[in-house]
Tab-separated table of C-alpha atoms in Angstrom:
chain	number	residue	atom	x	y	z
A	7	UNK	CA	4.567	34.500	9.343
A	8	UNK	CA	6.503	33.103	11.883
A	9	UNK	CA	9.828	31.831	10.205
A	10	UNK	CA	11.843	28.837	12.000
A	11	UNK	CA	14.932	29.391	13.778
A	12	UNK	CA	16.839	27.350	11.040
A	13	UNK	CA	15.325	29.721	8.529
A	14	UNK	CA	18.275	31.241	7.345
A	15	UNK	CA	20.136	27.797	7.693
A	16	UNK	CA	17.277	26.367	5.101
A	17	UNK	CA	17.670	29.373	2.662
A	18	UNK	CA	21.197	28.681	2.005
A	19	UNK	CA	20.025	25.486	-0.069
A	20	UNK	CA	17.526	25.167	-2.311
A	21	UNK	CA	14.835	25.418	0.153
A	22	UNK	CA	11.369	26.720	-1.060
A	23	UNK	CA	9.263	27.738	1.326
A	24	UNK	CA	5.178	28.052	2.121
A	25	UNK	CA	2.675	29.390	5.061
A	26	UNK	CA	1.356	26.678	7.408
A	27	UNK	CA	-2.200	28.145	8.576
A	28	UNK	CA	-3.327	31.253	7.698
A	29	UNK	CA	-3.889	34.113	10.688
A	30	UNK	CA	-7.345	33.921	12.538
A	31	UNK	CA	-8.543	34.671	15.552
A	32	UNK	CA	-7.927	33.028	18.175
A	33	UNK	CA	-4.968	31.348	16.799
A	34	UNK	CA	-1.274	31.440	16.996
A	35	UNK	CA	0.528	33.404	13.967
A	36	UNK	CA	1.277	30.907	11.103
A	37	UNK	CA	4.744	29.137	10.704
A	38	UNK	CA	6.536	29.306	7.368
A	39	UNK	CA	7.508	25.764	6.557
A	40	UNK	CA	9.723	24.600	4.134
A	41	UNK	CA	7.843	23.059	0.977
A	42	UNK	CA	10.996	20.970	-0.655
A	43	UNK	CA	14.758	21.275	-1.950
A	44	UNK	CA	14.025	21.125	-5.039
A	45	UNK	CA	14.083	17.162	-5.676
A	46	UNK	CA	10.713	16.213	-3.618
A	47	UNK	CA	10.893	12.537	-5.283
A	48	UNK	CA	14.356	12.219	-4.049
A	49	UNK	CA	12.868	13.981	-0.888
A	50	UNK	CA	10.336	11.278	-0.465
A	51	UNK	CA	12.871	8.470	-1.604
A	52	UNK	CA	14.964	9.484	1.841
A	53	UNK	CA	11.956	8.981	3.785
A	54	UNK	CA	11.448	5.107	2.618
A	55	UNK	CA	15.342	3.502	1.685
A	56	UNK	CA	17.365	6.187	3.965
A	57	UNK	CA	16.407	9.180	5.925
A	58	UNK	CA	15.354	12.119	5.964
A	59	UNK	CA	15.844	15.767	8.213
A	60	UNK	CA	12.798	17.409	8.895
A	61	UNK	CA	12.551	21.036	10.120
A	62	UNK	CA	9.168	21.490	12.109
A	63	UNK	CA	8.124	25.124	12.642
A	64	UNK	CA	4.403	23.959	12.650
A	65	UNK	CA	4.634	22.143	15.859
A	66	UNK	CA	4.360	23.473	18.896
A	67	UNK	CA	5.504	22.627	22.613
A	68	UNK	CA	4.148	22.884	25.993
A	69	UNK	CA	6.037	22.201	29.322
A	70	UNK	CA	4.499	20.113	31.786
A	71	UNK	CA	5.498	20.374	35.688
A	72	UNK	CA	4.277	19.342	38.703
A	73	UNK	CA	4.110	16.819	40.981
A	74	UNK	CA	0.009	16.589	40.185
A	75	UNK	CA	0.411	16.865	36.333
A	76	UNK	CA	-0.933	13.661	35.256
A	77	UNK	CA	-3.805	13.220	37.590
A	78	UNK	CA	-4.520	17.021	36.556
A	79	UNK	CA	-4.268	15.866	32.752
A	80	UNK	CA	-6.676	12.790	33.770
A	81	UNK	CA	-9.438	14.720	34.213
A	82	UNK	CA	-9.494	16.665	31.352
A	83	UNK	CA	-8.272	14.785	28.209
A	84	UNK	CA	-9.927	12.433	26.607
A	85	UNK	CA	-7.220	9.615	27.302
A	86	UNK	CA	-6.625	7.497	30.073
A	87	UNK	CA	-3.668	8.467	31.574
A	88	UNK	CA	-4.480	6.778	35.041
A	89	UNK	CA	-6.440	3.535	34.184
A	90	UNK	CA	-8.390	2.192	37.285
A	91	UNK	CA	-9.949	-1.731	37.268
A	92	UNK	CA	-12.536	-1.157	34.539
A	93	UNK	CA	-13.999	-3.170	32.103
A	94	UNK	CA	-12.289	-3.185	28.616
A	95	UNK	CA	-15.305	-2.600	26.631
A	96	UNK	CA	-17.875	0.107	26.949
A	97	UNK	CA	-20.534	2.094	24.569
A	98	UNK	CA	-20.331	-0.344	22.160
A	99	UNK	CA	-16.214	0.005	21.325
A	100	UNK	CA	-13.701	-2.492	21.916
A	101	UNK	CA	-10.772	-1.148	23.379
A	102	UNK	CA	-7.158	-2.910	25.137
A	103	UNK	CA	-6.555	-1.897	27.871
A	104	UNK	CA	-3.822	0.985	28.638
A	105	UNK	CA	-1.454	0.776	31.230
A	106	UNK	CA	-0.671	3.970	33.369
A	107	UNK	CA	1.298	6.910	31.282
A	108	UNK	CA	4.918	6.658	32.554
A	109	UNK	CA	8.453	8.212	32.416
A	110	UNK	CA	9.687	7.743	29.088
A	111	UNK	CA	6.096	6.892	27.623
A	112	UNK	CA	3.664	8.885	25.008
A	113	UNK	CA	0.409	9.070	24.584
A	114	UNK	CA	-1.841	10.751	22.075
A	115	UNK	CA	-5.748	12.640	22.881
A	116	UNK	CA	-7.747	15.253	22.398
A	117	UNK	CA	-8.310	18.334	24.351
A	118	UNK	CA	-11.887	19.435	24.047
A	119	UNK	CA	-13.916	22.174	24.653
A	120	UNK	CA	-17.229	21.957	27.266
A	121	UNK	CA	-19.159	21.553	23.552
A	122	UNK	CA	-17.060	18.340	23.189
A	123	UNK	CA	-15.265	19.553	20.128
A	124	UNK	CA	-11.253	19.685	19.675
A	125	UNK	CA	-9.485	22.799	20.859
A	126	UNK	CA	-6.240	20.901	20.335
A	127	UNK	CA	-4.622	17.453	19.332
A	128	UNK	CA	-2.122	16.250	21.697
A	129	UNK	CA	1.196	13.707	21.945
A	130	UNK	CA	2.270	13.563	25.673
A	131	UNK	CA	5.524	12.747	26.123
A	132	UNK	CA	6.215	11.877	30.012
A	133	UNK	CA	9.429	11.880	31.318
A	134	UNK	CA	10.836	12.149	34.872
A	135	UNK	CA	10.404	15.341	36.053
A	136	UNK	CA	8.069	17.394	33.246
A	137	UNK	CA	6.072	16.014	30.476
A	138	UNK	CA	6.487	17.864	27.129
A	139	UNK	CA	3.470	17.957	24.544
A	140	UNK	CA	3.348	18.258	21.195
A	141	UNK	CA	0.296	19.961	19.676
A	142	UNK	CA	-0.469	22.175	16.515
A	143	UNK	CA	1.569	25.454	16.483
A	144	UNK	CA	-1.797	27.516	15.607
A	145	UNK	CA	-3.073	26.103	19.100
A	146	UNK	CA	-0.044	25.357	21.255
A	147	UNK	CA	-0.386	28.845	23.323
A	148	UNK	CA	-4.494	28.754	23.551
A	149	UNK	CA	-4.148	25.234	24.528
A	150	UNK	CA	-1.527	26.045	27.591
A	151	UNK	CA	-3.775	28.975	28.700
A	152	UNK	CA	-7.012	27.240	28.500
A	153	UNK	CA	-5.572	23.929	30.514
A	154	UNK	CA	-4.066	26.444	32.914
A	155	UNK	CA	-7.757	28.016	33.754
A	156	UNK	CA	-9.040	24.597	35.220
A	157	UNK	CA	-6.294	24.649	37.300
A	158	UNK	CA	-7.734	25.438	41.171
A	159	UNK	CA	-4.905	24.019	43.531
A	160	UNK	CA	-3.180	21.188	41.974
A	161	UNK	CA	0.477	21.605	41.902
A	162	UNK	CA	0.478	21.623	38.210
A	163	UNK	CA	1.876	24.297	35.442
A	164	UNK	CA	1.577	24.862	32.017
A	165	UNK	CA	4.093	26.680	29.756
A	166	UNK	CA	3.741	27.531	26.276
A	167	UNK	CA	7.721	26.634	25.549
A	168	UNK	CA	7.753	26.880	21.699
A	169	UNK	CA	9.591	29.819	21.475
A	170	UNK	CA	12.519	27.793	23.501
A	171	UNK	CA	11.991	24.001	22.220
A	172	UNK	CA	12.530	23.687	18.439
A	173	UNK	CA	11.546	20.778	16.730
A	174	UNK	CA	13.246	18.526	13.941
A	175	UNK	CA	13.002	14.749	13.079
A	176	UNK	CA	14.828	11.832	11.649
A	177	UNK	CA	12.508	9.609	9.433
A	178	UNK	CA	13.504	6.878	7.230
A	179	UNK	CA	15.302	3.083	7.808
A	180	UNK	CA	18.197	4.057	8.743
A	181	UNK	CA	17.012	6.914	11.140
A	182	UNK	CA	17.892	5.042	14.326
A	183	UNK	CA	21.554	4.299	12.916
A	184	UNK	CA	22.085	8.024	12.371
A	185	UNK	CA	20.860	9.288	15.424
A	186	UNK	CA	22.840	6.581	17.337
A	187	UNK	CA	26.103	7.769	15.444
A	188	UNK	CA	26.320	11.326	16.699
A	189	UNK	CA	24.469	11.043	20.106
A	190	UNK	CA	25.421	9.601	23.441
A	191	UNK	CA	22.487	8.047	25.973
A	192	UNK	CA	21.645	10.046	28.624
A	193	UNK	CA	18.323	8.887	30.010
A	194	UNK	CA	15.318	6.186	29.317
A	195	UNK	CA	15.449	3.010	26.499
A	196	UNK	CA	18.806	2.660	24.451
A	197	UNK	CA	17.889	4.216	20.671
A	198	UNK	CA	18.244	0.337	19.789
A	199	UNK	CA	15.549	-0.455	21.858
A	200	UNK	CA	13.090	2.344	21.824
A	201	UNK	CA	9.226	0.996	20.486
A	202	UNK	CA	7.060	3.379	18.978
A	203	UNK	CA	5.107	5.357	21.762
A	204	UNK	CA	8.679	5.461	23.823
A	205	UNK	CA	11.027	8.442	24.469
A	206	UNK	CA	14.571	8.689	25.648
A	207	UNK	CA	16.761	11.535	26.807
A	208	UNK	CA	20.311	11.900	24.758
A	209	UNK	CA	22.999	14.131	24.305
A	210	UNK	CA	24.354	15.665	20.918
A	211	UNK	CA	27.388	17.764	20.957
A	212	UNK	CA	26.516	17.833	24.853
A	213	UNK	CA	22.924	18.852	24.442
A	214	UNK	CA	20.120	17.369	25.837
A	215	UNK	CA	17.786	16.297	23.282
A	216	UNK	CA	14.317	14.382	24.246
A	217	UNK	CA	13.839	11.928	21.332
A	218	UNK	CA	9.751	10.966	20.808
A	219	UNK	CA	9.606	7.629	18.677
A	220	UNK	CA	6.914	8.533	16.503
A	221	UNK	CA	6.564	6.346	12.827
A	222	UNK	CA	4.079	8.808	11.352
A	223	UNK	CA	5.642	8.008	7.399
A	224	UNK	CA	5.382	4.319	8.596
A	225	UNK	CA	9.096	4.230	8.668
A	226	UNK	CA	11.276	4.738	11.919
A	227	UNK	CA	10.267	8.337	13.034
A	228	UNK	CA	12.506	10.145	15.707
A	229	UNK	CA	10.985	13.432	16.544
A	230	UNK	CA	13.577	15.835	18.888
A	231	UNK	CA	12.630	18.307	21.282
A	232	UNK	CA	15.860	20.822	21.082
A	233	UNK	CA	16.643	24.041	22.811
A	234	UNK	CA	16.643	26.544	20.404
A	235	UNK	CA	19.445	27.978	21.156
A	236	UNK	CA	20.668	24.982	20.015
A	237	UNK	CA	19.285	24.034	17.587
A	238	UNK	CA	21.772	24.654	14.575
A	239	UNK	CA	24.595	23.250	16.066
A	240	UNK	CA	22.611	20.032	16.452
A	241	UNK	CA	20.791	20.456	12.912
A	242	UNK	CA	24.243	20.600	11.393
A	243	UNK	CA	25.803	17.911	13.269
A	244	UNK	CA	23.048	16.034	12.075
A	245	UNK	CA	24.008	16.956	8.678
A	246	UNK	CA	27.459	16.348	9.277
A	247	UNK	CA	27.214	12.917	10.585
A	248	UNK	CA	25.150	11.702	7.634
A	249	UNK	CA	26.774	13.759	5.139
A	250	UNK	CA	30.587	13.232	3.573
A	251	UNK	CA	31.475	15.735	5.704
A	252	UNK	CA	35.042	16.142	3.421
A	253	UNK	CA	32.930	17.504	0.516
A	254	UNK	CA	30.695	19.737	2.545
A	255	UNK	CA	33.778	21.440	3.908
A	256	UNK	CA	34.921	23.161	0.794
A	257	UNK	CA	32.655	25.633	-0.209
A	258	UNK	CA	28.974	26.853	0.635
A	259	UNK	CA	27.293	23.784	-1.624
A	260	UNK	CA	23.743	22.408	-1.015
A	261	UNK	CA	23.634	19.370	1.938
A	262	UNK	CA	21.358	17.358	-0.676
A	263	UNK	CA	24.524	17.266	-3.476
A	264	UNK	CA	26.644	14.710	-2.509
A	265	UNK	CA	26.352	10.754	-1.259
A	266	UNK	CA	25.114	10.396	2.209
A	267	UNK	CA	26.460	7.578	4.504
A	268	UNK	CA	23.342	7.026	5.454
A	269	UNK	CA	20.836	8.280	2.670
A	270	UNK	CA	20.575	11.589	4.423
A	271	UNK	CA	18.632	14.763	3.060
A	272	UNK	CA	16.982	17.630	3.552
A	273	UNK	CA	13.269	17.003	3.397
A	274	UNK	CA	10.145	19.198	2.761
A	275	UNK	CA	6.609	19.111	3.984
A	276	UNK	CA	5.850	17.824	-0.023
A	277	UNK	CA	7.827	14.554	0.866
A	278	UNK	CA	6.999	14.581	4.143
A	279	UNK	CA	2.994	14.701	3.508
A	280	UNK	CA	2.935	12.285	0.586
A	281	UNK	CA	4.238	9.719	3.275
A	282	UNK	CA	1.959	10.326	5.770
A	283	UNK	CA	-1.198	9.833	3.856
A	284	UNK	CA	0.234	6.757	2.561
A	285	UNK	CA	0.683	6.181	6.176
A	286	UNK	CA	-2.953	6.890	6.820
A	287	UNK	CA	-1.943	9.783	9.250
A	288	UNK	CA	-4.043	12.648	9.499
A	289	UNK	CA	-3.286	16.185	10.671
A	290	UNK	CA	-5.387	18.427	13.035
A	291	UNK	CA	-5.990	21.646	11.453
A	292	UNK	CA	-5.856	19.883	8.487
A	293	UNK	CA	-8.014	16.745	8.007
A	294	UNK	CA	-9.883	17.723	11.094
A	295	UNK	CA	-9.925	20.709	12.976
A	296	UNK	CA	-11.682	22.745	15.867
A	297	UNK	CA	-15.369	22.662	14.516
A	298	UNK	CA	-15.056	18.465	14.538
A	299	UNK	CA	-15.977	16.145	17.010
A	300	UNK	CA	-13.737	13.027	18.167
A	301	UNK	CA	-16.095	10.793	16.055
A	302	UNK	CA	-15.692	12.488	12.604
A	303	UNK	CA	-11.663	12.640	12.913
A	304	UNK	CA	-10.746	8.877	12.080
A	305	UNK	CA	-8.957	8.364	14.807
A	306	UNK	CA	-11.230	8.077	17.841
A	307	UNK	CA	-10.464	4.911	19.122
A	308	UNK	CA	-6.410	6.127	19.322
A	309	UNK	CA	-7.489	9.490	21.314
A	310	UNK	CA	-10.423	8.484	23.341
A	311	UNK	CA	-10.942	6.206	26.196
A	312	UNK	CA	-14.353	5.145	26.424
A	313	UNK	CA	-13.972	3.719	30.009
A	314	UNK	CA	-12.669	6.324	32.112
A	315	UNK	CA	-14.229	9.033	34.190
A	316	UNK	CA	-15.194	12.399	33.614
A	317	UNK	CA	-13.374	14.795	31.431
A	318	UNK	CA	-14.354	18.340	30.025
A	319	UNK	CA	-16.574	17.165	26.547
A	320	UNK	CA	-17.446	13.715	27.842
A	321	UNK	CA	-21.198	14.051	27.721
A	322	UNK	CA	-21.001	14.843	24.524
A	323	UNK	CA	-18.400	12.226	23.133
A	324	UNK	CA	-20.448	9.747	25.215
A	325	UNK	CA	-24.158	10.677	23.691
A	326	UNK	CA	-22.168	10.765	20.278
A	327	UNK	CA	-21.183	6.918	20.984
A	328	UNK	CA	-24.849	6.166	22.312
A	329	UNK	CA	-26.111	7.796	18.719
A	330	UNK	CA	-24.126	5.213	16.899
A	331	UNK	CA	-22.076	7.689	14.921
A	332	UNK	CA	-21.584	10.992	13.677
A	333	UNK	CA	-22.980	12.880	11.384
A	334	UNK	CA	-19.613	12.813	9.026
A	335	UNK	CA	-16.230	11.112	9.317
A	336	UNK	CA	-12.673	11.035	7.393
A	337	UNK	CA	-11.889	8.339	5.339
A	338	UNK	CA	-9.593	7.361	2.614
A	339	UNK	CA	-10.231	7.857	-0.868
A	340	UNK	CA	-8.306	5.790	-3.394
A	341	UNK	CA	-9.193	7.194	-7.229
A	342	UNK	CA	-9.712	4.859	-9.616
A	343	UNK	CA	-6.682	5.011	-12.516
A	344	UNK	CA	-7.994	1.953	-14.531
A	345	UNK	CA	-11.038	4.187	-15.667
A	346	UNK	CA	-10.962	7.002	-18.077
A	347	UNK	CA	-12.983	8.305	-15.209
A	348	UNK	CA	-10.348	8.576	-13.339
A	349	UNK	CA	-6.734	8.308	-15.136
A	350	UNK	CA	-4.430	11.005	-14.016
A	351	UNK	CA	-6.834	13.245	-12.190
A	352	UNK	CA	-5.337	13.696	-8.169
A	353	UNK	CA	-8.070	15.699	-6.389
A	354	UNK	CA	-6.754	18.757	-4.851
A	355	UNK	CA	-7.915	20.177	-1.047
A	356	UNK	CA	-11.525	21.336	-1.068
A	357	UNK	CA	-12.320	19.267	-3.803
A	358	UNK	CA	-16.009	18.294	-3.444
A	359	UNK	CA	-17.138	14.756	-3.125
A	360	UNK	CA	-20.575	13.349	-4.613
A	361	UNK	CA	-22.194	9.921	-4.384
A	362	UNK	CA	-21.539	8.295	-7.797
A	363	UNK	CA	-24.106	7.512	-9.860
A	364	UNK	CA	-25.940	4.188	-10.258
A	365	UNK	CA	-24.244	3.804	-13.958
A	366	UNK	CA	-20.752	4.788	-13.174
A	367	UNK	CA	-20.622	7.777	-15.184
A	368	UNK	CA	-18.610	11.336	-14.282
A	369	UNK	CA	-21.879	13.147	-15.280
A	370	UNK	CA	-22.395	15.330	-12.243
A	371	UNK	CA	-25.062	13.692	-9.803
A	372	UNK	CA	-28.135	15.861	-8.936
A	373	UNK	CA	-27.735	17.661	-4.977
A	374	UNK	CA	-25.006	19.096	-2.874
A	375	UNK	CA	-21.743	17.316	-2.514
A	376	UNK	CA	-21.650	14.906	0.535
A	377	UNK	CA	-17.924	15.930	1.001
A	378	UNK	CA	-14.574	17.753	0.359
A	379	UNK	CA	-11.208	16.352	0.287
A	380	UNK	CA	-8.707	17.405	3.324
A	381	UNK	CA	-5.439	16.270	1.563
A	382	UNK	CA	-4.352	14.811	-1.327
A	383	UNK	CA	-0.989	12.686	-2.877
A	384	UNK	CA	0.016	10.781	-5.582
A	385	UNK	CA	1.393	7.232	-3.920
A	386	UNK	CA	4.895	6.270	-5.036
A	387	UNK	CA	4.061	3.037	-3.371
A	388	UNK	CA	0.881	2.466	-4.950
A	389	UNK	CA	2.033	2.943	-8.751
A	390	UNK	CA	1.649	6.679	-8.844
A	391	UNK	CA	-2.097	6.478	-8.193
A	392	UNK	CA	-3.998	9.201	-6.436
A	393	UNK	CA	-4.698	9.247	-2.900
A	394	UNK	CA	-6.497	11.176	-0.444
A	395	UNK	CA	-8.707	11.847	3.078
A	396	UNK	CA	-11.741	13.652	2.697
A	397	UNK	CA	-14.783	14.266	5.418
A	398	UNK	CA	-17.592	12.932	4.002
A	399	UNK	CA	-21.313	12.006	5.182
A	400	UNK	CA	-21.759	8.731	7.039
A	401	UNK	CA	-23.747	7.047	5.008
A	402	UNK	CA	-21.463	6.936	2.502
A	403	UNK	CA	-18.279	5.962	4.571
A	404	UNK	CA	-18.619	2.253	4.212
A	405	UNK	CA	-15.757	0.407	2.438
A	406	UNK	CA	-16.024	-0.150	-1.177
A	407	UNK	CA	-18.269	2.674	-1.740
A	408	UNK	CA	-17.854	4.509	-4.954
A	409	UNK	CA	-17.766	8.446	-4.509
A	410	UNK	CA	-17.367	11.060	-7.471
A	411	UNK	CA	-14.368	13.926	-6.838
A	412	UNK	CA	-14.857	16.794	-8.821
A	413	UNK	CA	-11.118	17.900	-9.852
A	414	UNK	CA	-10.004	20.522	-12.415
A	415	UNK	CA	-14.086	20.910	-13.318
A	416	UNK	CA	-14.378	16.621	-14.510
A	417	UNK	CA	-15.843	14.401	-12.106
A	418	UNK	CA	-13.389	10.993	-11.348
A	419	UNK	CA	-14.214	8.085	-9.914
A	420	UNK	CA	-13.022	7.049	-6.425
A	421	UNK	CA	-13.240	4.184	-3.709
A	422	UNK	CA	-13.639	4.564	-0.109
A	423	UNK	CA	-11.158	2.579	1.687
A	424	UNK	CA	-11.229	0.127	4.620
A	425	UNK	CA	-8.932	1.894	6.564
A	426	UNK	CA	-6.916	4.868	6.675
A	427	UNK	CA	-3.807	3.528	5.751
A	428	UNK	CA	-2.835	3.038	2.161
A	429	UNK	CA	0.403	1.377	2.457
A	430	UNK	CA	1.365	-0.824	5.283
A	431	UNK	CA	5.202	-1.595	5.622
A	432	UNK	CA	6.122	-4.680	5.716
């Protein structure tokens, strides 16, 4: 395991800690994350009244130069990054239209493989002179090497910079206010006026931090790009700033013990991934990996263009549309608590999935499950209930459908749901 550079930073509170992957080929080593600080609810709680630091070992970053990067980038990802006069709709999908990716922009898409199936996730962050993209730490340095070997004579380079770009966030209401406290604008929007999808360029103890507006909890989500030999001194000024900073000073005592100015903590993945499902935000390598196809992941209309040119998988994504749809897709599973069916019970990842009977009943259906769960919550939002993605068959995808989980050896009672996203803000 590959622990983070704040690692011994985190084990001075009451940091627990867990693998993120597990080694196999192909793949980068596994990050060691940190699970929670031993108050997840209060964890969480940060995350939706205040805010919350998050340490991100499990991301990786690649650097971006050259003056041909994003006509380079056009060609193979699934995005439009360079959107000619085309028609808005095409195969079938309604789609806006995109304007061009530029400085101080982000975009999201897949990389694929010539079988048309995701070698890695991407955000592209485009600034000035480099773009910066964040992908999956398992995939970051495949991804860089495999981009680099369509490379003929564009003036275009690929770096796997993970090992020097660290990665922590701000998420929660009062992220913005935090950040703007303790940093000083360097480059791109003012923090007051950056949208989701928009980066800027600041400066934190005179560092220079890229800042990727990203609301993946469905609250303000900053996501910083740090040097990592930097990276404590701007994790603890962090700290500092929404800390009292008085109390911290007298002895070696946990940053989650006293009040916060602005509802700062120390947050784990726990908190952190009860909020994103809520959010209806899934993870590669998690809800969907490297044996799916854009169509099964949930998210294909936010990753795929379907009227731009050629790009490495595109016959395949394009018969795929023609087909009507995959073979399986992720969707959101809401378990049914007002059944004895289904009281308590939160499926767990792997769990299988079965069509439920015509009576309603937990007895187990006849045949092979149609499904398995990816990940799984209970929803503070949502009364406690039980949430979760799973990939499941098609034909049993459409919205009210009732599905059977088998958890802890019962069978309870769920209800596919018409979107991804449990809990909309506001």
């Amino acid at each position: 395991m590959i622990p983070s550079p704040l690692h011994n930073v985190l084990q001075q509170t009451d940091a627990s800690f867990l693998p993120y992957g597990a080694a196999r080929a192909g793949y980068s080593t596994p990050a060691l994350v940190a699970e929670t600080f031993g108050e997840p609810q209060a964890e969480y709680a940060a995350i939706r009244k205040g805010c919350a630091l998050i340490d991100l070992p499990h991301r990786a970053v690649i650097r971006v130069t050259g003056a041909d990067r994003i006509d380079f980038l056009n060609r193979m990802v699934t995005a439009e990054l360079r959107p000619a006069a085309r028609p808005s709709k095409a195969a079938g999908v309604e789609q806006a239209p995109q304007p061009p990716l530029t400085a101080f922009h982000c975009r999201r898409s897949f990389w694929l493989n010539r079988k048309g199936r995701i070698d890695a996730d991407l955000r592209l962050v485009e600034l000035p002179d480099e773009m910066l993209i964040d992908t999956d730490v398992l995939v970051g340095s495949a991804a860089a090497a495999s981009l680099t070997s369509f490379v003929f004579s564009e003036d275009v380079a690929f770096t796997d910079a993970t090992q020097r770009m660290h990665r922590i966030a701000l998420h929660g209401p009062q992220a913005l206010e935090l950040l703007g406290k303790v940093s000083q604008h360097v480059a791109g929007p003012h923090l007051a006026e950056l949208q989701p999808d928009q980066a800027a360029i600041v400066a934190i103890a005179g560092r220079r931090i890229v800042v990727d507006r990203q609301d993946s909890t469905g609250e303000f989500g900053l996501e910083l790009f740090v040097d990592a030999e930097h990276i404590t001194d701007v994790f603890e000024c962090l700290l500092d700033a929404g800390h009292d900073v008085a109390q911290r000073a007298g002895g070696r005592t946990g940053p989650n013990m006293h009040a916060k100015a602005f509802g700062l903590r120390l947050a784990g993945w726990a908190a952190y991934n009860t909020a994103r499902i809520e959010n209806g935000w899934p993870l590669f390598n998690i809800d969907f990996g490297t044996d799916s196809l854009p169509a099964e992941t949930g998210v294909l209309t936010d990753r795929v263009s379907f009227t731009k040119g050629c790009y490495l998988g595109q016959e395949v994504v394009a018969r795929m549309q023609a087909l009507g749809h995959p073979k399986k897709q992720l969707v959101a599973l809401r378990v049914a608590t007002g059944t004895a069916a289904g009281a308590g019970a939160q499926p767990v990842t792997g769990s299988a999935v079965y069509p439920a009977d015509e009576a309603g009943t937990t007895t187990p259906p006849p045949g092979q499950p149609i499904g398995a769960v990816t990940s799984s919550t209970r929803s503070p939002m949502l009364g406690d209930a039980p949430i979760c993605f799973a990939q499941v068959k098609y034909e049993h995808t459409t919205p009210g459908t009732r599905l059977s989980l088998s958890t802890d050896g019962e069978r309870t009672d769920a209800v596919v749901q018409p979107r991804l996203r449990f809990w909309p803000r506001g």
